CSV table of C-alpha atoms in Angstrom, one decimal:
chain,number,residue,atom,x,y,z
A,119,SER,CA,0.1,0.2,-0.3
A,120,ALA,CA,2.8,2.5,0.8
A,121,ASN,CA,4.8,1.6,-2.2
A,122,LEU,CA,1.6,2.0,-4.3
A,123,THR,CA,0.6,5.5,-2.8
A,124,ALA,CA,4.6,6.4,-2.9
A,125,SER,CA,4.4,5.8,-7.0
A,126,TYR,CA,0.5,7.5,-6.9
A,127,GLU,CA,2.1,10.7,-6.1
A,128,PHE,CA,5.2,10.8,-7.9
A,129,LEU,CA,3.1,10.2,-11.0
A,130,ARG,CA,0.5,12.8,-10.0
A,131,LEU,CA,3.1,15.4,-9.0
A,132,LEU,CA,4.9,15.3,-12.8
A,133,GLU,CA,0.7,15.3,-14.0
A,134,HIS,CA,0.0,18.8,-11.9
A,135,ARG,CA,3.2,19.9,-13.6
A,136,LEU,CA,2.4,19.1,-17.7
A,137,GLN,CA,-0.8,20.9,-16.5
A,138,LEU,CA,0.8,23.8,-15.3
A,139,GLN,CA,3.0,24.7,-18.2
A,140,ARG,CA,0.0,25.6,-20.2
A,141,LEU,CA,-2.6,25.3,-18.0
A,142,LYS,CA,-4.2,22.8,-19.8
A,143,ARG,CA,-5.5,19.3,-18.3
A,144,THR,CA,-3.2,16.8,-19.9
A,145,HIS,CA,-2.5,13.0,-18.3
A,146,LEU,CA,0.0,12.2,-20.9
A,147,LEU,CA,3.8,12.6,-20.3
A,148,PRO,CA,6.2,13.8,-23.6
A,149,ALA,CA,7.3,11.3,-25.8
A,150,PRO,CA,9.9,9.6,-24.9
A,151,ASP,CA,12.9,10.6,-27.4
A,152,ASP,CA,11.7,14.2,-26.7
A,153,ASP,CA,14.6,15.3,-25.0
A,154,GLU,CA,13.7,18.9,-24.3
A,155,ALA,CA,10.1,18.6,-22.8
A,156,LEU,CA,11.8,16.2,-20.5
A,157,ARG,CA,14.3,18.0,-19.6
A,158,TRP,CA,11.6,20.7,-18.9
A,159,LEU,CA,9.8,18.5,-16.9
A,160,ALA,CA,12.4,17.4,-14.5
A,161,ARG,CA,13.1,20.7,-14.2
A,162,ALA,CA,9.7,21.5,-13.0
A,163,ALA,CA,9.6,18.0,-10.5
A,164,HIS,CA,13.1,19.4,-9.2
A,165,MET,CA,14.8,16.5,-9.9
A,166,ARG,CA,18.7,16.9,-9.0
A,167,PRO,CA,21.7,14.5,-11.2
A,168,ASP,CA,23.1,12.2,-8.8
A,169,GLY,CA,26.5,12.6,-10.3
A,170,THR,CA,25.9,9.2,-12.4
A,171,HIS,CA,22.8,11.5,-14.1
A,172,ASP,CA,21.8,14.2,-15.2
A,173,ALA,CA,18.5,16.2,-13.9
A,174,LEU,CA,16.7,14.2,-17.4
A,175,GLY,CA,18.6,10.4,-16.4
A,176,VAL,CA,17.2,10.8,-12.7
A,177,LEU,CA,14.1,11.2,-14.3
A,178,ARG,CA,13.9,8.7,-16.9
A,179,GLU,CA,15.6,6.6,-14.2
A,180,GLU,CA,12.9,7.1,-11.9
A,181,LEU,CA,10.0,6.6,-14.6
A,182,LYS,CA,11.7,3.1,-15.2
A,183,ARG,CA,11.5,2.3,-11.7
A,184,GLN,CA,8.7,3.4,-10.5
A,185,SER,CA,6.8,1.4,-14.0
A,186,VAL,CA,8.2,-1.5,-13.2
A,187,ARG,CA,7.3,-1.9,-9.4
A,188,VAL,CA,3.2,0.0,-9.8
A,189,SER,CA,3.1,-3.2,-12.8
A,190,LYS,CA,5.2,-6.0,-10.7
A,191,LEU,CA,2.7,-4.4,-7.2
A,192,HIS,CA,-0.3,-4.7,-10.0
A,193,ALA,CA,0.5,-8.6,-11.1
A,194,LYS,CA,0.7,-10.0,-7.1
A,195,LEU,CA,-3.1,-8.0,-6.4
A,196,PHE,CA,-4.9,-8.7,-9.6
A,197,TYR,CA,-3.2,-12.0,-11.7
A,198,GLN,CA,-1.6,-14.2,-8.6
A,199,PRO,CA,-4.8,-14.9,-7.3
A,200,LEU,CA,-6.1,-16.2,-10.3
A,201,LEU,CA,-3.4,-18.6,-10.4
A,202,GLU,CA,-4.2,-19.7,-6.8
A,203,SER,CA,-7.9,-20.7,-7.7
A,204,VAL,CA,-6.2,-22.8,-10.9
A,205,ASP,CA,-2.9,-24.6,-9.5
A,206,PRO,CA,-4.2,-26.5,-6.0
A,207,SER,CA,-0.4,-27.1,-5.5
A,208,LEU,CA,-0.2,-23.9,-4.5
A,209,GLY,CA,-2.0,-24.4,-1.3
A,210,PHE,CA,-4.3,-21.7,-2.0
A,211,ALA,CA,-7.4,-23.1,-3.5
A,212,ALA,CA,-9.7,-21.9,-1.2
A,213,ALA,CA,-8.7,-18.0,-2.1
A,214,MET,CA,-10.6,-17.2,-5.0
A,215,SER,CA,-13.2,-19.4,-6.6
A,216,PRO,CA,-13.7,-20.3,-10.2
A,217,GLU,CA,-16.2,-18.4,-10.3
A,218,ALA,CA,-14.7,-15.2,-8.9
A,219,ALA,CA,-11.8,-15.6,-10.7
A,220,GLY,CA,-13.9,-16.0,-13.7
A,221,ARG,CA,-15.3,-12.3,-12.5
A,222,GLN,CA,-12.1,-10.7,-12.3
A,223,LEU,CA,-10.9,-11.2,-15.4
A,224,ALA,CA,-14.1,-9.9,-17.2
A,225,ALA,CA,-13.2,-7.1,-15.6
A,226,LEU,CA,-10.4,-6.8,-16.4
A,227,GLY,CA,-10.8,-7.6,-20.2
A,228,TYR,CA,-11.2,-11.2,-20.7
A,229,GLU,CA,-14.4,-11.8,-22.7
A,230,GLY,CA,-14.5,-15.9,-22.1
A,231,PRO,CA,-13.4,-16.2,-18.8
A,232,GLN,CA,-13.6,-19.8,-18.3
A,233,SER,CA,-12.2,-21.0,-20.9
A,234,ALA,CA,-9.0,-18.4,-19.7
A,235,LEU,CA,-9.3,-20.0,-16.8
A,236,THR,CA,-8.9,-23.5,-18.8
A,237,HIS,CA,-5.8,-21.8,-20.5
A,238,LEU,CA,-4.7,-21.6,-17.1
A,239,ALA,CA,-4.8,-24.4,-15.3
A,240,ALA,CA,-2.9,-26.2,-18.2
A,241,LEU,CA,-0.5,-24.0,-18.1
A,242,VAL,CA,0.1,-23.8,-14.1
A,243,ASN,CA,-0.2,-27.3,-14.0
A,244,SER,CA,2.1,-28.3,-16.5
A,245,SER,CA,4.5,-30.9,-15.2
A,246,GLY,CA,7.2,-30.4,-12.7
A,247,ARG,CA,9.9,-27.4,-14.5
A,248,ARG,CA,7.3,-25.4,-16.5
A,249,GLY,CA,4.6,-25.6,-14.2
A,250,ARG,CA,6.7,-23.6,-11.8
A,251,VAL,CA,8.2,-21.6,-14.5
A,252,GLN,CA,4.7,-20.7,-15.9
A,253,SER,CA,3.0,-19.7,-11.8
A,254,VAL,CA,5.9,-17.2,-12.1
A,255,LEU,CA,5.9,-16.0,-15.5
A,256,LEU,CA,1.7,-15.3,-15.7
A,257,PRO,CA,1.3,-12.7,-13.7
A,258,ARG,CA,3.1,-10.3,-15.7
A,259,LEU,CA,1.8,-12.1,-18.8
A,260,LEU,CA,-1.4,-11.8,-18.0
A,261,ASP,CA,-1.2,-7.9,-17.2
A,262,TRP,CA,0.6,-8.0,-21.0
A,263,LEU,CA,-2.2,-9.5,-22.7
A,264,SER,CA,-5.3,-7.3,-20.9
A,265,ASP,CA,-3.6,-4.6,-23.0
A,266,THR,CA,-3.9,-6.1,-26.3
A,267,PRO,CA,-6.6,-5.5,-28.5
A,268,ASP,CA,-7.4,-10.2,-28.5
A,269,PRO,CA,-6.7,-11.2,-25.0
A,270,ASP,CA,-8.8,-14.3,-24.8
A,271,ASN,CA,-7.0,-15.3,-28.1
A,272,GLY,CA,-3.6,-14.0,-26.6
A,273,LEU,CA,-4.1,-16.4,-24.2
A,274,LEU,CA,-5.3,-19.5,-26.2
A,275,ALA,CA,-2.1,-19.1,-28.4
A,276,TYR,CA,0.4,-18.5,-25.3
A,277,ARG,CA,-0.4,-21.9,-24.9
A,278,ARG,CA,0.0,-23.3,-28.0
A,279,ILE,CA,2.9,-22.1,-28.3
A,280,SER,CA,4.2,-23.4,-25.0
A,281,GLU,CA,2.5,-26.3,-25.4
A,282,ALA,CA,4.2,-26.8,-29.0
A,283,LEU,CA,7.7,-25.8,-27.8
A,284,SER,CA,7.7,-28.0,-24.3
A,285,ASP,CA,10.3,-29.7,-25.1
A,286,HIS,CA,12.4,-26.4,-25.8
A,287,ARG,CA,14.4,-25.2,-22.8
A,288,TRP,CA,15.5,-21.7,-24.1
A,289,TYR,CA,11.7,-20.9,-24.4
A,290,LEU,CA,10.4,-20.6,-21.0
A,291,SER,CA,13.7,-19.2,-19.5
A,292,THR,CA,14.2,-16.8,-22.4
A,293,LEU,CA,10.7,-15.2,-21.0
A,294,ARG,CA,11.6,-15.6,-17.6
A,295,ASP,CA,15.3,-13.9,-18.3
A,296,GLU,CA,14.4,-11.1,-20.9
A,297,SER,CA,11.1,-9.1,-20.3
A,298,ALA,CA,11.4,-7.2,-23.6
A,299,VAL,CA,10.8,-10.6,-25.0
A,300,ALA,CA,7.6,-11.4,-22.9
A,301,LYS,CA,6.2,-8.0,-22.8
A,302,ARG,CA,6.6,-8.0,-27.5
A,303,LEU,CA,5.1,-11.5,-27.5
A,304,MET,CA,2.6,-11.0,-25.4
A,305,ARG,CA,2.0,-7.6,-27.6
A,306,VAL,CA,1.7,-10.1,-30.8
A,307,LEU,CA,-0.1,-12.6,-29.7
A,308,GLY,CA,-2.8,-10.2,-28.6
A,309,THR,CA,-3.0,-8.4,-31.8
A,310,SER,CA,-2.5,-11.3,-34.0
A,311,ALA,CA,-4.1,-14.6,-35.0
A,312,PHE,CA,-1.8,-14.6,-38.6
A,313,VAL,CA,1.5,-14.4,-36.3
A,314,PRO,CA,1.4,-16.8,-33.5
A,315,GLU,CA,1.0,-19.4,-36.2
A,316,LEU,CA,3.8,-18.9,-38.2
A,317,LEU,CA,6.0,-18.8,-34.7
A,318,MET,CA,4.8,-22.0,-34.3
A,319,ARG,CA,6.7,-23.0,-37.1
A,320,ALA,CA,9.5,-20.4,-37.2
A,321,PRO,CA,9.6,-20.6,-33.0
A,322,GLU,CA,13.7,-19.0,-33.2
A,323,VAL,CA,12.0,-15.9,-34.3
A,324,ILE,CA,11.0,-15.1,-30.7
A,325,GLN,CA,14.6,-15.2,-29.6
A,326,GLN,CA,15.2,-12.4,-31.8
A,327,TYR,CA,12.4,-10.9,-29.6
A,328,ALA,CA,15.5,-9.6,-27.6
A,329,ASP,CA,17.4,-6.2,-27.7
A,330,GLY,CA,20.7,-6.7,-28.5
A,331,PRO,CA,24.1,-4.0,-28.8
A,332,THR,CA,22.5,-1.8,-31.2
A,333,GLY,CA,18.9,-2.1,-31.0
A,334,PRO,CA,16.0,-5.0,-31.1
A,335,LYS,CA,17.6,-8.1,-32.4
A,336,LEU,CA,14.7,-8.9,-35.3
A,337,LEU,CA,15.8,-5.4,-37.1
A,338,ASP,CA,19.3,-7.2,-37.3
A,339,VAL,CA,18.7,-8.8,-40.4
A,340,GLU,CA,19.0,-6.9,-43.9
A,341,PRO,CA,16.2,-8.3,-46.5
A,342,ASP,CA,18.8,-8.8,-49.1
A,343,VAL,CA,20.5,-10.7,-47.2
A,344,VAL,CA,18.0,-13.4,-46.3
A,345,ALA,CA,17.4,-13.1,-50.2
A,346,ARG,CA,20.3,-14.6,-50.9
A,347,ALA,CA,20.6,-17.3,-48.5
A,348,LEU,CA,17.1,-18.5,-49.2
A,349,ILE,CA,18.8,-18.8,-52.7
A,350,ALA,CA,21.5,-20.8,-51.3
A,351,SER,CA,20.2,-22.8,-49.4
A,352,ALA,CA,17.3,-24.4,-51.7
A,353,GLY,CA,20.2,-24.5,-54.3
A,354,ARG,CA,22.0,-26.6,-52.4
A,355,HIS,CA,19.5,-29.8,-53.4
A,356,ALA,CA,19.7,-31.0,-56.7
A,357,ASP,CA,15.5,-32.9,-55.1
A,358,PRO,CA,13.8,-29.8,-56.3
A,359,THR,CA,11.4,-31.0,-53.0
A,360,ARG,CA,13.7,-30.6,-51.0
A,361,ALA,CA,14.5,-26.9,-52.4
A,362,ILE,CA,11.5,-25.8,-52.1
A,363,ALA,CA,11.3,-26.9,-48.3
A,364,ALA,CA,14.7,-25.6,-47.7
A,365,ALA,CA,13.5,-22.1,-49.7
A,366,ARG,CA,9.7,-22.5,-47.4
A,367,THR,CA,11.4,-22.3,-44.4
A,368,LEU,CA,13.4,-19.8,-44.9
A,369,ARG,CA,10.2,-17.7,-46.2
A,370,ARG,CA,8.7,-18.4,-43.1
A,371,ARG,CA,11.2,-17.1,-40.6
A,372,GLU,CA,12.0,-14.2,-42.8
A,373,LEU,CA,7.7,-13.7,-42.8
A,374,ALA,CA,7.2,-14.6,-38.6
A,375,ARG,CA,10.1,-11.8,-38.4
A,376,VAL,CA,8.7,-8.6,-40.5
A,377,ALA,CA,5.9,-9.5,-39.2
A,378,SER,CA,6.6,-9.1,-36.1
A,379,ALA,CA,8.4,-6.0,-36.6
A,380,ASP,CA,5.7,-4.8,-38.0
A,381,LEU,CA,3.2,-5.3,-35.4
A,382,LEU,CA,5.7,-3.9,-32.7
A,383,GLY,CA,6.0,-1.0,-34.9
A,384,MET,CA,9.7,-1.5,-35.1
A,385,LEU,CA,9.5,-1.2,-39.3
A,386,ASP,CA,7.1,1.9,-41.3
A,387,VAL,CA,4.9,0.1,-44.4
A,388,GLU,CA,7.5,0.8,-46.7
A,389,GLN,CA,10.4,-1.1,-45.1
A,390,VAL,CA,7.3,-3.6,-44.3
A,391,CYS,CA,6.8,-3.7,-48.5
A,392,THR,CA,10.9,-3.9,-49.4
A,393,ALA,CA,11.8,-6.9,-47.1
A,394,LEU,CA,8.4,-8.7,-47.9
A,395,THR,CA,9.5,-8.5,-52.0
A,396,SER,CA,12.7,-9.5,-51.4
A,397,VAL,CA,11.8,-12.8,-50.1
A,398,TRP,CA,9.0,-13.3,-52.5
A,399,VAL,CA,11.6,-12.4,-55.4
A,400,ALA,CA,14.1,-14.9,-53.9
A,401,VAL,CA,10.8,-17.3,-53.6
A,402,LEU,CA,10.5,-16.9,-57.3
A,403,GLN,CA,14.0,-17.3,-58.4
């Protein structure tokens, strides 16, 4: 309660400073890349350099810290009890009845709450390590899913992908250790019916959701490089059937990469069209 109150007061302070700037009601922070507006806000909120960051850097770090804290509290208060209601091994089954859990999921934006509970039960009651990791992951995953256009189908897609990749140890480890991957995956699953099907057959693309030294790894691939690799891979097979299978594998991977980057706002329309044209020209060649 004290942490939530402190975060609320900090964010309200920023909101009041922004409203005083132009004497206009607003609830929106400046864009993350608007250094000038953020620097003004840092000064108005009396942020001070801390020896490592200037006032702007201190504001960015404090916003990040508060966001993570509120997100964790939200997951603990609203989603952890849901998992306790479907996982008897946690010993909290009586804390929330299935009916109450269904009502809570409905309030959080799930249109088929009973189906969602079924998916949650299947995930957290998976055998051994998988179930334990899912119990840790799902409170935050459900929170991120609730902000997508279709959390119901997003949760179904997550269950299907998790079951399909049950033998891939890297999958849950990556979602557990790299929050950027998990958050981006939830955004994609809750937005598209097409991309989850691609990811089922090209799961290695999920690893490209991570951030690299220069930005998201989804953008580390050049379309013309993929096109040349596709042609070369197909050319290594004298049997046309095997050549076609090799080309389809790389095409599917590239479609999953481009579609993911598109949904996540990392590519503009022209870049998407260029990448898709490149891979289809390579397929035809």
